[in-house]
Amino acid sequence: MSTNAATDPMIGRMIDQRYRVRSRIARGGMATVYLATDVRLERRVAIKIMHGHLADDQAFRERFIQEARSAARLSHPNLVGVYDQGAEDDTAYIVMEYIPGITLRDLLQEHHALTPEQATDILRAVLAGLASAHRAGIVHRDLKPENVLLADDGRIKLGDFGLARATTANTATGAALLGTIAYLSPELVTRGAADSRSDIYALGIMLYEMLTGEQPYKGEQPMQIAYQHANDSVPAPSAAVAGVPPELDELVAWSTARDPEDRPRDAREMLDHMAGNQQRATGQYRTAVLRPENATAILPSGGGAGSAAGAPGANTLAAGAAAAAPSSPDSADATAIIQSPDRGRPVNRGRNAPPGPRRTGSQPGVLSPAGQRLADQSAKRRKRGWILLSVVVVLALIGAGFGWYFGPGPGGNVRIPEVTGKSVSQARQLLEAQGLHAASKTGTRFDAVVAKGQVSTTKPAAQREVQRGSAVQLVVSSGPRMIALPAIVGQPISTVTAALDDDFELQDNRYEFSADAAKDTVIAATGRASGGKALDLTSVKAYGETGPVTLTVSLGPVPDVVGKTVDEASAALDDVGLILGARTEEYDESVPSGQIVSAAVQDSPAVRGSAVDVVVSKGPTPITVPEDGVVGETINDATATLEGLGLKVSVPDCTNILCGFYDWKSKLPVTGTDPGAGATVYRGDTVTLSYDQ
């Protein structure tokens, strides 16, 4: 049993005939979160139960229901799922996905500050979930480390949409501000207005706290902190902790800008910005500077098309000559443009360049030594340009090949599908559909939920990303672990409950009356066999872990009401939960009139609410003194007749002297009776006979 079961009345309670509360997880200002078991689907869930003293407050109740509606509209791997919502008596509850692990607050308390890599990983996951909410038009309004859940298997989830509202209804009502003061945006403090940018502000404060281990604003009173939010700018994390990258300083400043217009408009914009920064930091975004097409070359003087544009013997500049392939001795004679190293733009250095090549008058088409050197340099530059272009093309093709291989190709990552509860053959098909294959050897483990022979889990776990073509081991359920049962029958219910509660799923106890078992001792225990049939646990030595157990508890014997009046019997039965059933009356010589002669329970076995039928005495049976068979008969015959009716007979002694000489009772006739013929008497009454002497 849980240690807080003695102080928390919710522990052990069955809600809506479906959710059995197991233990307390956390307690907040509006509700308490418990670990519970969904007995219908046989899975563990987290159930959030509103505090009883708030149940009568309509505003709180509506806000509580709003959380369920808001969260139920969302479905994202980084958001805590909501399964159900309802109310029972004065209890309002929300049933959510159970995430075993810790909160971000627990992590910060343990490690004080996180590394930039850890902080960005957590922030990216929270932004992904929050982007889903913002896309659905929902503002969280209560982002803080306590609401970020870090699961044991590495998942990061955002929960607690208790203050969530639609973005179209973004104004707080009342004088009180909702949310935690340390993460409230300036517009919430000053105007009470909140939208998706208010969530971004809270994320910026959380990022600062993850990087530095403390909140940016401190104060003894909440209003002091609120004043700083409204009037101060959040300092750079690197001012408090050395080594924080400038990109994270900028991200904190951008997300915590006092003016909402200066922040990211929603979580998606902030997440995309982080993705862009990461790609630039890893070199995925690079700018290639290519050789310009419109280069300028120096053409030789002389005849042809080049000399037609200028005076004889002059050097002529023509755009585009460097892009054309040399088709004649004249065009091969060009000087290339020099590439600017700082901006990648062509720079025409015609004025400062060495003199252009000239043809000699005696040897047409022959270059001077200086012109030949310039032509050779131009050819080398063109060759280097083609080599550079070829390298760029090859690198682009290699990059595309890598992109295909690690994307849709065999080297890409895929998520392991969820195969829990499937047969081994079905699981293999699902893995193959994702480009994976099942390992040749399967594992086994005990599983109290998944039926024996079906897949319990996979290694690696479902939803993990692995390389396409990887082998995934299927772990098959061996059924629940068998646990030895303690002594049950005849033991006090408290002893049996303590012995079974940690290993089995205790159902609501059954209670019945038993004449052979003391009150509050266990009469029987029933479980469930693999086929779904009831299993008598007193006939087996072991039972599967977390299996359902129903205990039958004795209420003691049915009260004995014989000899009691009807009112006394009714009160005695009512005290133990029984009711007085049908009443019949009969004569009884030994039980006084009005008292109960016998009682019988209608149900077998008797339970609370069963009816007890009773027979009430009407007293002794009335007898009419007969005349026939008495008057006129001999004293002996009349005596026999009356005694046969249950009456006593009295005969006065005979005083006649003659009576002493013969059997006068067999001879003398009865002349009358007292009481007389027709009178009513009762069994055991005395009738006196009269006769003539």
XYZ file of C-alpha atoms in Angstrom:
693
model
C 0.000 0.000 0.000
C 1.109 3.584 -0.553
C 2.473 5.442 2.407
C -0.005 8.272 1.972
C -3.032 6.000 1.830
C -3.776 6.647 5.486
C -4.017 10.410 4.993
C -5.396 10.695 1.452
C -8.941 9.318 1.088
C -8.545 9.077 -2.697
C -5.954 6.286 -2.435
C -7.645 2.986 -3.259
C -10.838 4.653 -4.498
C -12.515 3.439 -7.705
C -13.628 6.379 -9.856
C -16.441 5.951 -12.343
C -16.199 2.167 -11.893
C -13.081 2.305 -14.094
C -10.091 4.110 -12.578
C -8.537 2.769 -9.365
C -6.359 5.389 -7.659
C -2.986 3.926 -6.680
C -0.770 6.685 -5.290
C -0.227 10.428 -5.317
C 2.173 11.919 -7.889
C 1.915 15.669 -7.295
C -0.320 18.299 -5.731
C -1.003 21.774 -7.110
C -3.135 24.747 -6.207
C -6.130 23.567 -8.224
C -5.858 19.783 -8.357
C -3.915 16.710 -7.284
C -2.417 14.244 -9.769
C -2.551 10.544 -8.923
C -1.226 7.382 -10.507
C -4.212 5.192 -11.334
C -5.071 2.017 -13.209
C -7.638 1.926 -15.996
C -9.179 -1.447 -15.114
C -11.117 -1.557 -18.370
C -8.055 -1.241 -20.637
C -5.586 -2.536 -18.008
C -3.148 0.342 -18.330
C -1.650 2.878 -15.979
C -2.791 6.462 -16.336
C -2.381 9.772 -14.550
C -5.651 11.123 -13.193
C -5.933 14.761 -12.221
C -8.606 15.336 -9.565
C -9.857 18.794 -8.708
C -9.630 19.807 -5.045
C -12.912 19.227 -3.234
C -13.115 22.752 -1.830
C -13.006 24.154 -5.388
C -15.688 21.857 -6.801
C -18.496 24.262 -5.843
C -16.754 27.191 -7.546
C -18.240 27.297 -11.039
C -15.334 29.338 -12.457
C -12.734 26.840 -11.268
C -14.842 23.937 -12.462
C -15.213 25.449 -15.941
C -11.468 26.166 -16.096
C -10.779 22.576 -15.093
C -13.036 21.244 -17.854
C -11.447 23.723 -20.281
C -8.062 22.073 -19.666
C -9.413 18.706 -20.784
C -11.059 20.169 -23.864
C -7.980 22.178 -24.825
C -5.534 19.311 -24.406
C -7.840 16.735 -26.020
C -7.838 18.790 -29.236
C -4.086 18.318 -29.537
C -2.116 15.277 -30.651
C 1.667 15.589 -30.761
C 4.600 13.454 -29.531
C 5.750 16.337 -27.322
C 2.370 16.926 -25.647
C 0.857 14.873 -22.831
C -2.195 13.072 -24.204
C -5.647 13.376 -22.601
C -7.805 10.217 -22.572
C -10.966 11.060 -20.624
C -12.768 13.658 -18.490
C -15.739 13.433 -16.190
C -17.268 14.016 -12.789
C -18.484 11.690 -10.077
C -20.428 13.089 -7.111
C -18.424 16.193 -6.183
C -15.224 14.980 -7.873
C -14.151 16.423 -11.250
C -11.286 14.587 -12.945
C -9.150 14.404 -16.094
C -7.475 11.175 -17.229
C -4.119 11.706 -18.922
C -1.180 9.790 -20.328
C 1.129 8.582 -17.535
C 4.733 9.735 -18.109
C 7.167 8.082 -15.668
C 10.135 10.373 -15.104
C 10.920 13.810 -13.683
C 10.079 17.425 -14.447
C 12.441 20.032 -15.800
C 12.263 21.664 -12.355
C 13.604 18.443 -10.790
C 16.443 18.401 -13.332
C 17.371 22.032 -12.614
C 17.331 21.433 -8.873
C 19.677 18.498 -9.332
C 22.121 20.027 -11.851
C 21.560 23.773 -11.234
C 22.363 24.777 -14.835
C 22.328 22.837 -18.118
C 24.783 22.881 -20.986
C 23.783 24.866 -24.088
C 23.270 21.581 -25.963
C 20.960 20.195 -23.264
C 19.024 23.462 -23.025
C 18.473 23.689 -26.788
C 17.402 20.034 -27.008
C 14.741 20.584 -24.325
C 13.675 23.928 -25.803
C 13.342 22.418 -29.269
C 11.074 19.633 -27.978
C 8.898 22.074 -26.017
C 8.654 24.376 -29.038
C 7.595 21.463 -31.246
C 4.723 20.589 -28.909
C 3.792 24.224 -28.329
C 3.788 24.869 -32.092
C 1.089 22.210 -32.402
C -0.989 24.019 -29.771
C -0.458 27.433 -31.387
C -1.409 25.994 -34.767
C -4.674 24.809 -33.181
C -5.311 28.304 -31.810
C -4.513 27.421 -28.161
C -2.302 29.490 -25.846
C -0.815 27.600 -22.892
C -0.437 30.637 -20.550
C 1.335 28.683 -17.780
C 4.685 27.601 -19.209
C 7.229 26.802 -16.498
C 9.729 24.010 -15.723
C 7.152 22.207 -13.566
C 5.023 21.587 -16.688
C 7.844 20.118 -18.801
C 8.041 16.349 -18.271
C 11.239 14.403 -18.957
C 10.319 10.742 -19.387
C 12.607 7.900 -18.327
C 12.866 6.778 -21.972
C 14.108 10.190 -23.160
C 10.833 11.697 -24.353
C 10.150 15.339 -23.542
C 6.507 16.358 -23.144
C 4.617 19.529 -22.311
C 1.568 19.191 -20.093
C -0.857 21.007 -17.783
C -3.099 23.088 -20.058
C -5.089 24.177 -16.988
C -4.877 27.859 -17.972
C -5.029 27.314 -21.727
C -7.433 29.436 -23.759
C -8.182 30.084 -27.389
C -6.102 32.838 -28.960
C -9.324 34.696 -29.776
C -10.164 34.919 -26.054
C -6.849 36.270 -24.835
C -7.845 38.634 -22.047
C -7.640 37.607 -18.401
C -10.745 38.264 -16.329
C -10.806 39.523 -12.790
C -8.109 41.258 -10.860
C -5.934 38.169 -10.440
C -3.354 37.276 -13.045
C -3.224 33.627 -14.062
C 0.079 31.805 -14.416
C 3.288 31.759 -12.416
C 4.602 35.258 -11.748
C 8.234 34.390 -12.579
C 7.268 33.634 -16.212
C 4.573 36.250 -16.891
C 5.057 38.443 -19.937
C 4.980 42.254 -19.595
C 1.625 42.512 -21.398
C 0.051 40.084 -18.934
C 1.380 42.134 -16.016
C 0.289 45.499 -17.406
C -2.815 44.728 -19.495
C -3.848 41.173 -18.572
C -3.695 40.201 -22.270
C -2.117 36.977 -23.507
C -1.495 35.435 -26.910
C 1.031 33.054 -28.438
C 3.815 35.625 -27.957
C 3.189 35.497 -24.191
C 4.090 31.795 -24.319
C 7.262 32.720 -26.231
C 8.228 35.142 -23.439
C 7.829 32.395 -20.838
C 9.997 30.085 -22.963
C 12.683 32.779 -23.104
C 12.671 32.997 -19.288
C 12.881 29.192 -19.095
C 15.827 29.180 -21.541
C 17.626 31.772 -19.390
C 16.987 29.641 -16.297
C 18.247 26.466 -17.993
C 21.474 28.189 -19.073
C 22.190 30.015 -15.793
C 20.422 27.932 -13.144
C 18.400 30.883 -11.849
C 15.568 33.176 -12.925
C 16.481 36.617 -14.279
C 14.289 38.552 -11.838
C 14.170 38.131 -8.071
C 12.251 39.844 -5.298
C 10.763 39.307 -1.891
C 7.257 40.146 -3.090
C 5.523 38.958 -6.297
C 4.808 42.547 -7.314
C 8.532 43.306 -7.270
C 9.120 40.555 -9.812
C 6.123 41.659 -11.887
C 7.477 45.242 -11.938
C 10.811 44.019 -13.311
C 9.059 42.034 -16.041
C 7.187 45.137 -17.121
C 10.107 47.610 -16.982
C 13.440 45.769 -17.340
C 15.088 43.797 -20.126
C 16.246 40.257 -19.493
C 20.080 40.215 -19.288
C 22.167 38.012 -21.548
C 22.823 34.531 -20.089
C 26.528 34.849 -20.981
C 26.784 37.720 -18.476
C 26.027 35.226 -15.687
C 27.642 32.063 -17.104
C 30.694 32.052 -19.327
C 30.611 29.937 -22.454
C 27.011 30.590 -23.535
C 27.056 30.973 -27.352
C 26.048 34.377 -28.770
C 23.231 32.682 -30.692
C 21.538 31.717 -27.411
C 22.039 35.232 -26.007
C 20.275 36.560 -29.102
C 17.512 33.935 -28.782
C 16.840 34.921 -25.152
C 16.796 38.620 -26.073
C 14.479 38.045 -29.046
C 11.991 35.866 -27.171
C 11.883 38.106 -24.055
C 11.503 41.460 -25.798
C 9.170 43.674 -23.779
C 7.194 44.647 -26.889
C 5.309 41.565 -28.171
C 5.769 42.813 -31.746
C 9.533 42.313 -31.362
C 9.190 38.625 -30.407
C 8.563 35.567 -32.618
C 4.885 35.507 -33.489
C 4.506 31.860 -32.361
C 6.435 28.714 -31.462
C 6.769 27.607 -35.105
C 8.677 30.765 -36.077
C 11.030 30.376 -33.117
C 11.564 26.677 -33.882
C 12.324 27.415 -37.555
C 14.777 30.122 -36.481
C 16.605 27.635 -34.231
C 16.765 25.115 -37.075
C 18.258 27.760 -39.372
C 20.896 28.720 -36.818
C 21.900 25.108 -36.357
C 22.246 24.536 -40.090
C 24.402 27.620 -40.472
C 26.531 26.568 -37.504
C 27.148 23.141 -39.027
C 28.003 24.538 -42.450
C 24.928 23.336 -44.261
C 24.187 26.847 -45.525
C 27.114 28.049 -47.609
C 27.318 30.658 -50.335
C 29.389 29.690 -53.384
C 31.039 32.548 -55.338
C 31.121 31.628 -59.004
C 33.115 33.265 -61.762
C 30.972 36.006 -63.362
C 29.796 35.430 -66.881
C 30.177 39.036 -68.103
C 33.950 39.276 -67.775
C 35.907 41.930 -69.604
C 38.824 41.016 -71.857
C 41.410 43.092 -73.759
C 41.262 42.357 -77.459
C 44.263 42.869 -79.725
C 44.353 45.697 -82.260
C 44.166 45.001 -85.915
C 41.627 43.859 -88.403
C 38.468 41.875 -87.842
C 35.477 42.606 -85.726
C 37.560 43.842 -82.801
C 39.310 46.608 -84.785
C 36.144 47.775 -86.359
C 35.035 49.287 -83.058
C 38.154 51.385 -82.403
C 41.117 53.190 -83.912
C 43.956 51.208 -85.500
C 46.680 50.235 -83.055
C 44.487 50.841 -79.937
C 43.536 48.365 -77.184
C 39.749 47.715 -77.117
C 37.609 46.516 -74.111
C 34.681 44.223 -74.999
C 32.191 42.735 -72.490
C 31.511 39.065 -72.677
C 34.737 38.024 -74.411
C 35.873 35.869 -71.475
C 32.689 33.814 -71.658
C 33.166 32.915 -75.341
C 35.363 29.975 -76.356
C 38.429 31.026 -78.419
C 37.726 30.320 -82.092
C 40.513 32.340 -83.701
C 44.028 33.553 -82.897
C 42.585 36.979 -82.159
C 40.154 35.785 -79.482
C 42.727 33.499 -77.815
C 44.723 36.596 -77.076
C 42.393 37.937 -74.255
C 43.313 39.088 -70.743
C 40.891 37.815 -67.985
C 39.192 39.962 -65.380
C 40.670 39.738 -61.837
C 38.218 38.292 -59.249
C 37.646 40.526 -56.202
C 38.549 38.496 -53.084
C 36.244 40.402 -50.759
C 32.899 40.517 -52.572
C 33.202 38.025 -55.390
C 32.483 40.702 -58.063
C 34.651 41.238 -61.165
C 36.957 44.251 -61.024
C 38.089 45.865 -64.260
C 41.708 46.816 -63.828
C 42.144 48.048 -67.367
C 43.854 51.281 -66.341
C 46.454 49.649 -64.093
C 46.916 46.486 -66.132
C 50.086 45.954 -68.101
C 49.968 47.053 -71.733
C 47.889 44.856 -73.930
C 49.413 42.538 -76.498
C 50.272 43.985 -79.873
C 50.792 42.380 -83.223
C 54.051 43.112 -84.947
C 53.778 44.585 -88.344
C 56.173 42.110 -89.915
C 54.632 38.940 -88.370
C 50.839 39.118 -88.409
C 49.184 36.932 -85.714
C 52.401 36.549 -83.680
C 52.277 37.870 -80.058
C 55.044 39.747 -78.352
C 56.654 37.990 -75.330
C 54.596 40.139 -72.894
C 51.374 39.359 -74.775
C 52.181 35.665 -74.787
C 52.614 35.698 -71.024
C 49.248 37.407 -70.593
C 47.592 34.872 -72.884
C 49.091 31.981 -70.914
C 47.858 33.463 -67.632
C 44.372 33.906 -69.093
C 44.317 30.289 -70.243
C 45.385 29.105 -66.766
C 42.655 31.146 -65.118
C 40.043 29.733 -67.458
C 41.287 26.226 -66.699
C 41.105 26.850 -62.935
C 37.565 28.174 -63.387
C 36.457 24.990 -65.163
C 38.140 22.875 -62.490
C 36.385 24.848 -59.737
C 33.049 24.487 -61.499
C 33.633 20.759 -61.896
C 34.466 20.430 -58.200
C 31.280 22.322 -57.271
C 29.189 20.087 -59.524
C 30.793 16.925 -58.137
C 30.280 18.111 -54.568
C 26.647 18.949 -55.365
C 26.132 15.471 -56.820
C 27.800 13.893 -53.783
C 25.616 15.988 -51.480
C 22.504 14.968 -53.387
C 23.603 11.337 -53.166
C 24.146 11.622 -49.425
C 20.794 13.378 -49.101
C 19.051 10.582 -50.946
C 20.930 7.833 -49.096
C 20.242 9.262 -45.655
C 16.742 10.467 -46.602
C 14.472 8.188 -48.633
C 17.412 5.857 -49.428
C 18.633 2.875 -47.412
C 20.679 5.050 -45.058
C 17.760 7.246 -43.938
C 16.255 7.203 -40.481
C 12.791 5.803 -39.816
C 10.687 5.492 -36.677
C 10.118 2.085 -35.175
C 6.359 1.389 -35.373
C 4.230 0.548 -32.344
C 3.758 -3.240 -32.344
C 2.767 -3.882 -28.725
C -0.088 -6.380 -28.526
C 0.486 -7.680 -32.071
C 1.382 -11.220 -33.001
C 4.990 -11.873 -34.042
C 4.006 -12.230 -37.713
C 2.004 -8.989 -37.650
C 4.913 -7.193 -35.986
C 7.321 -8.433 -38.647
C 5.034 -7.098 -41.387
C 4.798 -3.677 -39.725
C 8.586 -3.486 -39.398
C 9.124 -4.474 -43.018
C 6.632 -1.828 -44.137
C 8.919 0.774 -42.484
C 12.040 -0.583 -44.177
C 13.189 -2.464 -41.073
C 13.444 -6.162 -40.305
C 12.974 -8.249 -37.203
C 16.031 -9.804 -35.602
C 16.218 -13.571 -35.959
C 16.158 -14.111 -32.214
C 13.229 -12.823 -30.181
C 13.383 -11.896 -26.518
C 10.902 -12.628 -23.775
C 9.748 -10.827 -20.671
C 6.936 -10.946 -18.160
C 4.091 -8.609 -19.024
C 0.997 -8.177 -16.910
C -0.915 -6.338 -19.667
C -0.014 -7.994 -22.974
C -1.299 -11.525 -23.476
C 1.183 -14.383 -23.566
C 2.655 -14.938 -27.046
C 2.033 -11.389 -28.272
C 4.700 -8.722 -28.704
C 5.340 -6.848 -25.477
C 7.898 -4.288 -26.715
C 10.820 -3.835 -29.080
C 14.515 -3.123 -28.720
C 15.043 -0.242 -29.507
C 11.689 1.003 -28.209
C 8.818 2.121 -30.437
C 8.990 5.647 -31.930
C 12.796 5.692 -31.713
C 14.537 6.729 -34.925
C 16.925 4.161 -36.398
C 18.618 3.741 -39.745
C 16.494 2.161 -42.447
C 17.343 -1.517 -42.785
C 18.227 -1.903 -39.108
C 17.347 -5.051 -37.193
C 14.777 -4.644 -34.429
C 14.415 -7.290 -31.757
C 10.878 -8.321 -30.855
C 10.310 -8.986 -27.158
C 7.429 -11.435 -26.676
C 5.235 -11.482 -23.597
C 5.545 -14.500 -21.312
C 2.376 -13.448 -19.562
C 2.336 -12.031 -16.071
C 4.980 -13.079 -13.566
C 3.537 -15.747 -11.267
C 3.586 -14.770 -7.595
C 2.973 -17.110 -4.672
C -0.266 -16.425 -2.842
C -0.283 -15.972 0.940
C -2.860 -17.485 3.315
C -6.200 -15.861 2.518
C -9.274 -17.681 3.863
C -9.970 -17.011 7.527
C -7.488 -14.109 7.699
C -8.485 -10.535 8.646
C -9.228 -8.381 5.604
C -6.574 -5.822 6.609
C -3.883 -8.530 6.679
C -4.860 -9.970 3.289
C -5.108 -6.539 1.642
C -1.631 -5.567 2.840
C -0.190 -8.844 1.538
C -1.794 -8.595 -1.935
C -1.904 -4.887 -2.733
C 1.674 -4.459 -3.997
C 1.549 -7.353 -6.472
C -2.084 -7.604 -7.595
C -4.933 -5.352 -8.691
C -7.452 -5.426 -5.852
C -11.060 -4.991 -6.962
C -13.947 -3.841 -4.786
C -14.544 -6.311 -1.957
C -17.698 -8.410 -1.793
C -19.440 -8.759 1.559
C -21.781 -11.537 2.698
C -23.118 -12.968 5.946
C -21.639 -16.210 7.175
C -22.428 -18.228 10.264
C -19.034 -19.975 10.025
C -16.660 -16.969 9.706
C -16.027 -14.085 12.066
C -16.847 -10.594 10.924
C -14.202 -8.873 8.720
C -12.399 -12.108 7.855
C -11.906 -13.301 4.271
C -14.236 -16.091 3.126
C -13.029 -16.454 -0.492
C -10.782 -14.871 -3.154
C -11.556 -14.831 -6.874
C -9.264 -13.980 -9.794
C -9.484 -14.272 -13.571
C -8.164 -17.158 -15.635
C -6.530 -16.704 -19.034
C -9.805 -17.409 -20.808
C -11.609 -14.730 -18.835
C -13.401 -17.144 -16.518
C -13.466 -16.697 -12.758
C -10.623 -18.439 -10.926
C -10.886 -19.601 -7.309
C -7.612 -18.363 -5.828
C -7.980 -20.630 -2.808
C -7.428 -23.602 -5.123
C -4.119 -22.370 -6.649
C -0.729 -21.617 -5.142
C 0.390 -18.769 -7.485
C -1.296 -16.069 -9.550
C -0.181 -13.660 -12.289
C 1.268 -10.282 -11.275
C -1.172 -7.334 -11.346
C -4.018 -9.784 -11.948
C -7.432 -8.699 -10.625
C -8.361 -10.062 -7.189
C -11.830 -9.849 -5.620
C -12.033 -10.685 -1.918
C -15.229 -11.950 -0.272
C -15.425 -10.700 3.323
C -17.634 -12.050 6.107
C -20.208 -9.798 7.732
C -20.656 -12.300 10.521
C -23.824 -14.359 11.135
C -27.330 -13.088 10.408
C -28.768 -11.773 13.708
C -31.028 -14.254 15.552
C -34.443 -12.613 15.853
C -36.454 -15.612 17.129
C -38.320 -14.625 20.288
C -38.093 -10.900 19.476
C -41.000 -8.679 18.619
C -41.358 -7.445 15.061
C -40.037 -3.980 15.958
C -37.064 -5.424 17.808
C -36.254 -7.722 14.893
C -36.512 -4.883 12.348
C -34.074 -2.736 14.329
C -31.579 -5.599 14.750
C -31.627 -6.398 11.027
C -31.329 -2.747 10.007
C -28.158 -2.373 12.102
C -26.327 -4.884 9.884
C -27.795 -3.806 6.540
C -30.620 -6.338 6.253
C -34.308 -5.575 5.872
C -37.432 -7.194 7.303
C -39.188 -9.162 4.590
C -42.514 -10.984 4.497
C -44.387 -11.601 7.784
C -46.700 -14.565 8.393
C -48.509 -15.589 11.576
C -49.158 -18.979 13.096
C -50.206 -20.462 16.413
C -47.452 -21.616 18.666
C -47.862 -23.159 22.031
C -44.376 -22.194 23.271
C -43.882 -18.659 21.828
C -46.037 -15.886 23.159
C -48.248 -13.992 20.793
C -46.452 -11.166 18.907
C -43.011 -12.728 19.113
C -41.120 -14.250 16.175
C -41.276 -17.997 15.891
C -38.766 -18.434 13.021
C -36.790 -16.407 10.413
C -35.340 -17.224 6.953
C -33.115 -15.101 4.603
C -34.426 -14.878 1.050
C -30.937 -14.781 -0.597
C -28.193 -17.363 -0.298
C -25.626 -16.244 0.574
C -27.108 -13.317 2.429
C -25.675 -9.910 1.577
C -26.389 -6.363 2.634
C -29.878 -5.474 1.461
C -31.187 -9.029 1.606
C -34.658 -9.510 3.085
C -35.396 -11.746 6.060
C -38.848 -13.369 6.150
C -40.303 -14.015 9.650
C -43.111 -16.086 11.190
C -44.881 -14.311 14.076
C -46.623 -16.266 16.843
C -50.342 -15.806 17.389
C -50.054 -17.639 20.706
C -51.472 -21.108 21.538
C -54.000 -22.702 19.174
C -57.670 -22.001 20.274
C -59.860 -25.081 20.942
C -63.680 -25.265 21.088
C -64.957 -27.503 23.846
C -66.950 -30.207 22.005
C -70.281 -31.666 23.037
C -70.232 -34.665 20.786
C -67.897 -37.296 22.126
C -68.070 -35.808 25.621
C -71.610 -35.307 27.013
C -73.356 -38.653 27.320
C -70.089 -40.542 27.005
C -68.458 -42.360 29.883
C -66.006 -40.408 31.941
C -63.073 -42.372 30.505
C -64.187 -41.858 26.874
C -64.831 -38.109 27.410
C -61.438 -37.746 29.096
C -59.720 -39.389 26.113
C -61.505 -37.094 23.685
C -60.539 -33.910 25.536
C -56.924 -34.962 26.127
C -56.669 -35.765 22.455
C -57.418 -32.089 21.828
C -54.540 -31.070 24.094
C -56.678 -30.225 27.072
C -56.353 -31.334 30.626
C -59.321 -33.070 32.259
C -60.473 -32.783 35.861
C -63.047 -35.284 37.295
C -64.498 -34.714 40.780
C -64.251 -37.705 43.088
C -67.325 -39.927 43.383
C -68.857 -39.742 46.923
C -71.411 -42.532 46.418
C -70.450 -45.552 48.542
C -71.264 -47.809 45.612
C -68.454 -46.247 43.537
C -65.993 -48.115 45.623
C -67.302 -51.488 44.368
C -66.895 -51.031 40.586
C -65.020 -48.942 37.924
C -67.377 -46.061 37.968
C -65.378 -43.911 35.430
C -65.991 -46.486 32.794
C -69.680 -46.734 33.641
C -70.967 -43.307 34.604
C -71.904 -40.947 31.740
C -70.770 -37.276 31.559
C -73.625 -34.877 32.048
C -71.710 -31.612 31.365
C -68.427 -29.732 31.200
C -66.884 -26.627 32.667
C -66.293 -24.641 30.525
C -69.327 -25.795 28.716
C -69.672 -27.135 25.206
C -68.846 -24.490 22.555
C -66.575 -22.511 24.861
C -63.086 -21.505 23.553
C -60.112 -22.817 25.432
C -56.445 -23.282 24.596
C -54.111 -26.189 24.558
C -53.193 -27.054 28.116
C -56.301 -25.570 29.638
C -58.304 -27.733 32.125
C -61.909 -28.864 31.477
C -63.881 -30.202 34.471
C -66.379 -33.019 33.827
C -69.651 -33.366 35.733
C -71.672 -36.602 36.177
C -74.519 -37.981 38.241
C -73.522 -39.986 41.281
